Coordinates of C-alpha atoms in Angstrom, one line a residue:
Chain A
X278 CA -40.8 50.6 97.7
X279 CA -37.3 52.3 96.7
X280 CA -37.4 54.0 93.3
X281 CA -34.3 54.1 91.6
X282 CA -31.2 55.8 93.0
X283 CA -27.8 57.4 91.4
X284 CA -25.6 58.8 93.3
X285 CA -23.5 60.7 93.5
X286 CA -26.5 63.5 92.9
X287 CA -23.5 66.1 92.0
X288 CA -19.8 65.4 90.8
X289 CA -17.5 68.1 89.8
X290 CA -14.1 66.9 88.1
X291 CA -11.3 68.1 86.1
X292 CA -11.4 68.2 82.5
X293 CA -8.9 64.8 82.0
X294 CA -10.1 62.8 84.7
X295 CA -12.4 59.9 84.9
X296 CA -15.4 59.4 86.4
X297 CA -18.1 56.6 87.7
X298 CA -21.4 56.9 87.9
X299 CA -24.0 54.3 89.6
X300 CA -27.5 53.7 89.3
X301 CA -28.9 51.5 91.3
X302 CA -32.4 50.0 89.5
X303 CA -35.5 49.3 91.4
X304 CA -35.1 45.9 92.5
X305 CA -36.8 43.1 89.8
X306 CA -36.2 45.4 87.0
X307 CA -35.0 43.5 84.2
X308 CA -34.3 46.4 82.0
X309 CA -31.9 49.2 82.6
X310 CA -31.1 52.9 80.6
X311 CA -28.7 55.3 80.4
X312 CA -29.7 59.0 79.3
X313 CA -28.3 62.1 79.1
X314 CA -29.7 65.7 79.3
X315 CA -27.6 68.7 78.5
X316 CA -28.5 72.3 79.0
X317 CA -31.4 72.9 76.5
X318 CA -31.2 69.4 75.0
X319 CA -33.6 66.9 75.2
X320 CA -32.6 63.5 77.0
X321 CA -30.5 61.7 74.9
X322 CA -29.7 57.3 74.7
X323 CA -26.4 56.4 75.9
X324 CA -27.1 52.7 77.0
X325 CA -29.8 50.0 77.7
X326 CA -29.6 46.6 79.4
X327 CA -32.0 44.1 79.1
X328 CA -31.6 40.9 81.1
X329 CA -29.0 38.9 79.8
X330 CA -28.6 39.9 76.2
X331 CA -25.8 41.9 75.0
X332 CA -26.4 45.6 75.9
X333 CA -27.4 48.3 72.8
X334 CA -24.7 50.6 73.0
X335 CA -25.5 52.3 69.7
X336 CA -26.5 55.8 72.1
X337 CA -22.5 56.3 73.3
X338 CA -21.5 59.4 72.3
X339 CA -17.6 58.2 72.0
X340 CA -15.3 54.9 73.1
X341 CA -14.4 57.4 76.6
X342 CA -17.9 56.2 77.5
X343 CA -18.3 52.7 78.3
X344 CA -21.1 51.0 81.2
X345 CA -21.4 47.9 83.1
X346 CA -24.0 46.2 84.7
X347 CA -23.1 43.5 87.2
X348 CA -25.7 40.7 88.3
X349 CA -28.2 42.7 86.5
X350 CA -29.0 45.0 89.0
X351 CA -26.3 48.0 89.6
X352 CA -24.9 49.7 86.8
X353 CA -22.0 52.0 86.5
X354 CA -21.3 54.5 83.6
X355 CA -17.9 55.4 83.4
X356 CA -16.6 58.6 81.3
X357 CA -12.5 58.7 80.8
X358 CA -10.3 61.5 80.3
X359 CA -13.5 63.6 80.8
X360 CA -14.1 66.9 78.8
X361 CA -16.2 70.0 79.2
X362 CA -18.8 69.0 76.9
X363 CA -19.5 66.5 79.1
X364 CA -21.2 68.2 81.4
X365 CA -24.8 67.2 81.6
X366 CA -27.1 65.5 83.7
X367 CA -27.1 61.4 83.2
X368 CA -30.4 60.1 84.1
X369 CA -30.3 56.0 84.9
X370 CA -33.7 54.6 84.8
X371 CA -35.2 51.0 85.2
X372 CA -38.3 49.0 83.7
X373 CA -39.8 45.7 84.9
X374 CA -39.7 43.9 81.3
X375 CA -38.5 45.7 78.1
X376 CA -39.1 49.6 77.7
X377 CA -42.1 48.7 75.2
X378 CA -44.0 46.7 77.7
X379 CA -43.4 48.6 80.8
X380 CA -43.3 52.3 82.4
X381 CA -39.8 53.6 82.4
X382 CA -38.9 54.6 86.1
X383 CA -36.4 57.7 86.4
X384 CA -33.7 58.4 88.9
X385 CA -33.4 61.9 89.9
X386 CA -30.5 62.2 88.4
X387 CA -26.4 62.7 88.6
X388 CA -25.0 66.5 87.7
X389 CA -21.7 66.4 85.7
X390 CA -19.7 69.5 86.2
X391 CA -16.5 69.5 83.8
X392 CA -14.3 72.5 84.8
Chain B
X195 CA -33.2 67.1 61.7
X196 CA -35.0 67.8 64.6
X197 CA -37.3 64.5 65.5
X198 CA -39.3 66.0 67.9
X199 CA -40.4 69.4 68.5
X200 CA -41.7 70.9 71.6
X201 CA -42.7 74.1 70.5
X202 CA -42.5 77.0 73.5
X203 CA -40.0 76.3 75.9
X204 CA -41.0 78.4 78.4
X205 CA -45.4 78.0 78.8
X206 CA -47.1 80.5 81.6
X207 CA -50.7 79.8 82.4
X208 CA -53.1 81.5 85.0
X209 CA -54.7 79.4 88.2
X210 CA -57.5 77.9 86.4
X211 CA -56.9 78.5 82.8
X212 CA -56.1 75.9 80.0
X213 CA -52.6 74.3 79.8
X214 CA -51.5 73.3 76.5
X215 CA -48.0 72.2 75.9
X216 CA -47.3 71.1 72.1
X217 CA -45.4 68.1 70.8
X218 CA -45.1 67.7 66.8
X219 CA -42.6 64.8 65.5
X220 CA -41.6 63.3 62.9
X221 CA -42.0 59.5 62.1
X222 CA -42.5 57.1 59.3
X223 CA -43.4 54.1 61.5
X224 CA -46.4 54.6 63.3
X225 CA -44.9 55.7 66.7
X226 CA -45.0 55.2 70.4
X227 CA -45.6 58.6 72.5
X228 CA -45.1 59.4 75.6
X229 CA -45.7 62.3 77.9
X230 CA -43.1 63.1 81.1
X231 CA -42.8 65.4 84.0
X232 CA -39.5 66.5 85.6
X233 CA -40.3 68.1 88.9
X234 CA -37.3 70.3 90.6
X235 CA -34.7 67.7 91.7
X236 CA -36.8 64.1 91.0
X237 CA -36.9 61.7 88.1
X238 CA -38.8 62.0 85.0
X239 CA -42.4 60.4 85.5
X240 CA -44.1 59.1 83.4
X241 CA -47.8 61.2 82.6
X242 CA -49.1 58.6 79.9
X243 CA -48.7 57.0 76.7
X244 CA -49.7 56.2 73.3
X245 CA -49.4 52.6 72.0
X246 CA -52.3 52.2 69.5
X247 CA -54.8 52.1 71.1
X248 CA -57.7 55.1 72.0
X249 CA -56.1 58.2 70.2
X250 CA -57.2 60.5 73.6
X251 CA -55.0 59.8 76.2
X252 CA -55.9 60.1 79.5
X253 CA -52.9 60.0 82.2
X254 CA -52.0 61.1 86.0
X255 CA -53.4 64.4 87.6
X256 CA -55.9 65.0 84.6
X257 CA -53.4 65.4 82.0
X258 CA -54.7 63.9 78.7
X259 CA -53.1 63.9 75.5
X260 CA -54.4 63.5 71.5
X261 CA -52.7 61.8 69.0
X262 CA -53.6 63.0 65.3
X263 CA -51.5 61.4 62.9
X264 CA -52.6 63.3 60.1
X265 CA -51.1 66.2 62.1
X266 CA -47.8 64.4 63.2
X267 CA -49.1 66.2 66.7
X268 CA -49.7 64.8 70.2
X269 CA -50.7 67.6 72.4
X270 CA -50.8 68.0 76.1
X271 CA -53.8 68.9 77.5
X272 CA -55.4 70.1 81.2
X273 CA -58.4 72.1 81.3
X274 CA -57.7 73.6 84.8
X275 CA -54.0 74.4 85.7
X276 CA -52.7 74.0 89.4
X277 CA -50.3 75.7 91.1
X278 CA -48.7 71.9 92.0
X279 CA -48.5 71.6 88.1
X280 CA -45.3 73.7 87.6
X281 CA -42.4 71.2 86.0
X282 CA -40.9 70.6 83.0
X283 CA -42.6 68.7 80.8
X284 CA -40.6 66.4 77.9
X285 CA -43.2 64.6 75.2
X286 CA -41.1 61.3 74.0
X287 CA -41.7 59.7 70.8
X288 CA -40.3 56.4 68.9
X289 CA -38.9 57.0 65.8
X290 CA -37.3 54.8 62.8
X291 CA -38.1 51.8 64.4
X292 CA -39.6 50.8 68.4
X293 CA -36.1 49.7 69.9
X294 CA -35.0 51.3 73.2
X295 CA -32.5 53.4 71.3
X296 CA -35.8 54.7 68.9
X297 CA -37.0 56.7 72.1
X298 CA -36.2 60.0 70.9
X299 CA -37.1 63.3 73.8
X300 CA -38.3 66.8 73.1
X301 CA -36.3 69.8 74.6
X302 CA -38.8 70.2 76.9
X303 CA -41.0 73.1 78.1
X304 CA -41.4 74.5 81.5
X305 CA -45.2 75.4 82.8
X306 CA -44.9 78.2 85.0
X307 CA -48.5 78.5 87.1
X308 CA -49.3 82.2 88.0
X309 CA -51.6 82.0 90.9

């Protein structure tokens, strides 16, 4: 079956702008997560859904980040006013049940170019 | 503090020969650990995991993995590298607590396979 899919793979923007990224979970998958992996970092939390309860946003870096998730299924990160230093990778990635009971399934990823 | 250390970033092995890739962290809750592997341009998959039980590990493609808690260590382990083994490979470890947002990532190490 599908994995999980973000898109787009690669977004460049201007430093100001805002920007939306989607991750599309593998379909059942209660549980969703946000990461993010800068150059020579190792991934760090942003975000995680888990069915209906209130999201754990303690991972967001500032109040520019926010992310939805609508029906439980797609999710959308959204960075405003975007700056250089957030350029990184943000890696979405979907479990059946909660991350302590299930294998964590990985998108392949959407590159974040600030210029 | 660093949380968890991958120590070599960079790990070349012959055809063949031994693949060790270290992972040392730093926990006062007896952990969760977790070993990944990025190939070029997919998703982070999951190699295998620690969560109490057997201290060797035994994941995907012959990867195995010890946990020693008097060592704080959970190295990754193949006793015959292949060529198809070249990725990045990020060891994962729960820390403070076993909530999604406990998941902390190494910086990774890439295994090079001279052939």
């Amino acid at each position: 079956g599908a994995g999980v899919s973000q898109s787009p793979s690669n977004k460049v923007t201007e430093k100001g702008k805002d920007v939306e990224l989607r991750c599309d979970p593998i379909s059942g998958h209660t549980a969703l997560y946000w990461y993010r992996q800068s150059l020579g970092q190792g991934l760090e939390f942003l975000i995680y859904f888990q069915g209906n309860s209130a999201p754990d946003k303690s991972g967001l870096p500032s109040d520019r980040f926010s992310a939805e998730r609508t029906g439980g299924s797609v999710s959308t990160l959204t960075i405003q006013r975007t700056q250089q230093e957030d350029s990184a990778v943000y890696l979405c990635a979907s479990s059946l049940a909660g991350w302590e009971m299930d294998i964590q399934y990985f998108g392949a990823g959407t590159r974040l170019s600030v210029l | 503090a660093q949380s968890v250390t991958q120590l070599g970033s960079h790990v070349s092995v012959s055809e063949g020969a031994l693949v060790l890739l270290r992972c040392n962290y730093s926990s006062s809750v007896p952990p969760y650990l977790f070993w990944y592997v990025q190939y070029p341009n997919q998703g982070l998959q999951l190699l295998l995991k620690y969560t109490s039980a057997a201290t060797l590990v035994k994941g995907i493609n012959g990867f195995e993995a010890e946990f020693k808690k008097s060592e704080t260590s959970f190295h990754l382990t193949k006793p015959s590298a292949h060529m198809s083994d070249a990725a990045e490979y990020f060891c994962a470890v729960t820390i403070g607590g076993t909530g999604a947002n406990n998941l902390f990532f190494g910086t990774g190490t890439r295994l090079t396979v001279i052939p």
